[in-house]
């Protein structure tokens, strides 16, 4: 059973940066596509970014393009989400998720495409 653990959340001021990490418990790790999702209070969980198993393909929600960067180190079983120029609307609980199933780019940020989820890490952007 694949287990995912997020870390790196915290409180920052607008314009600040954070780097989230998602660590996995299993080998091989490169068979899993990884997605980052977030959920703000009172809102549905939404897809933020995703990366293919070999790191060759990435996708971003329009709201974070140009500010967030996803990457992975398969030797460390870890996926990262670098978040720059943070805004108050980026506040929420951030979850990483994994799937070994194939999907299209259009499907890649859909919650339903992912089978394994972490417990989440809180990100708060406030002055």
Coordinates of C-alpha atoms in Angstrom, one line a residue:
X1 CA 0.0 0.0 0.0
X2 CA 1.5 3.3 -1.1
X3 CA 1.7 5.9 1.6
X4 CA 2.3 9.6 1.0
X5 CA 3.4 12.2 3.5
X6 CA 3.4 15.9 2.8
X7 CA 5.6 18.4 4.6
X8 CA 6.8 22.0 4.2
X9 CA 3.6 23.9 4.8
X10 CA 3.5 27.0 7.0
X11 CA 2.4 30.6 7.3
X12 CA 3.9 33.3 5.0
X13 CA 3.2 36.8 3.9
X14 CA 1.9 37.6 0.5
X15 CA 4.7 37.5 -2.0
X16 CA 6.5 34.9 0.0
X17 CA 7.6 31.4 -1.0
X18 CA 7.3 27.8 0.3
X19 CA 8.5 24.5 -0.9
X20 CA 6.2 21.5 -0.2
X21 CA 7.5 17.9 -0.3
X22 CA 5.6 14.7 -0.8
X23 CA 7.5 11.6 0.2
X24 CA 6.4 8.1 -0.7
X25 CA 6.9 4.8 1.1
X26 CA 7.3 2.5 -1.8
X27 CA 9.6 1.4 -4.6
X28 CA 9.5 1.7 -7.5
X29 CA 8.3 5.3 -7.3
X30 CA 8.6 6.2 -10.9
X31 CA 5.5 4.2 -11.9
X32 CA 3.4 6.8 -10.1
X33 CA 2.1 10.0 -11.5
X34 CA 1.9 12.6 -8.7
X35 CA -0.6 15.4 -8.3
X36 CA -0.8 18.3 -5.9
X37 CA -4.3 19.4 -4.8
X38 CA -5.5 22.1 -2.4
X39 CA -8.7 22.7 -0.5
X40 CA -9.6 26.1 1.0
X41 CA -12.2 26.4 3.8
X42 CA -15.7 25.9 2.4
X43 CA -14.4 25.0 -1.1
X44 CA -13.9 21.9 -3.1
X45 CA -10.5 20.3 -3.5
X46 CA -8.9 21.5 -6.7
X47 CA -6.0 20.3 -8.8
X48 CA -2.9 22.5 -8.6
X49 CA -0.2 20.7 -10.5
X50 CA 0.9 17.2 -11.5
X51 CA 4.0 15.4 -12.8
X52 CA 4.4 12.2 -14.7
X53 CA 6.3 9.2 -13.3
X54 CA 9.5 10.0 -15.1
X55 CA 9.2 13.8 -14.6
X56 CA 8.9 14.4 -18.3
X57 CA 5.4 15.9 -18.3
X58 CA 3.9 18.5 -16.0
X59 CA 0.7 20.4 -15.8
X60 CA -0.5 23.4 -13.8
X61 CA -3.8 25.0 -13.0
X62 CA -4.1 28.4 -14.6
X63 CA -4.2 30.1 -11.2
X64 CA -0.7 29.0 -10.4
X65 CA 1.1 29.0 -13.8
X66 CA 4.3 31.0 -13.7
X67 CA 4.4 31.0 -9.9
X68 CA 4.5 27.2 -8.9
X69 CA 7.0 24.6 -10.1
X70 CA 6.6 20.9 -9.6
X71 CA 9.6 18.5 -9.7
X72 CA 10.5 15.1 -8.5
X73 CA 13.6 13.1 -7.4
X74 CA 12.8 9.5 -7.9
X75 CA 16.0 8.4 -6.1
X76 CA 14.5 10.0 -3.0
X77 CA 10.9 9.0 -3.6
X78 CA 10.0 12.6 -3.3
X79 CA 8.0 15.2 -5.3
X80 CA 8.3 18.9 -4.7
X81 CA 6.1 21.9 -5.2
X82 CA 7.9 25.2 -5.2
X83 CA 5.5 28.0 -4.6
X84 CA 6.6 31.6 -5.3
X85 CA 4.7 34.9 -5.2
X86 CA 2.1 33.5 -2.9
X87 CA -1.3 35.1 -2.6
X88 CA -3.9 35.0 0.1
X89 CA -6.1 32.9 -2.3
X90 CA -3.4 30.2 -2.2
X91 CA -4.3 29.5 1.4
X92 CA -5.6 26.0 2.1
X93 CA -4.6 22.4 2.9
X94 CA -2.3 21.0 0.2
X95 CA -2.5 17.3 -0.5
X96 CA -0.4 15.1 -2.7
X97 CA -1.9 12.2 -4.5
X98 CA -0.6 9.3 -6.7
X99 CA -1.8 7.0 -9.4
X100 CA -0.2 4.4 -11.6
X101 CA -3.0 4.6 -14.1
X102 CA -2.5 6.5 -17.4
X103 CA -4.5 9.6 -18.0
X104 CA -4.7 12.4 -20.5
X105 CA -3.5 16.0 -19.8
X106 CA -7.1 17.0 -19.6
X107 CA -7.7 14.5 -16.8
X108 CA -4.5 15.0 -15.0
X109 CA -5.8 17.5 -12.4
X110 CA -9.0 15.7 -11.6
X111 CA -9.3 14.2 -8.1
X112 CA -11.0 11.1 -9.5
X113 CA -7.9 10.1 -11.4
X114 CA -5.8 9.5 -8.2
X115 CA -6.0 6.5 -6.0
X116 CA -3.7 7.3 -3.1
X117 CA -3.7 10.5 -0.9
X118 CA -1.6 12.0 1.8
X119 CA -3.0 13.7 4.9
X120 CA -2.2 17.2 3.8
X121 CA -0.2 20.2 5.0
X122 CA -1.6 23.6 5.8
X123 CA -0.5 26.7 3.8
X124 CA -1.6 30.1 5.1
X125 CA -0.8 33.3 3.2
X126 CA -1.7 36.3 5.2
X127 CA -0.3 39.7 6.1

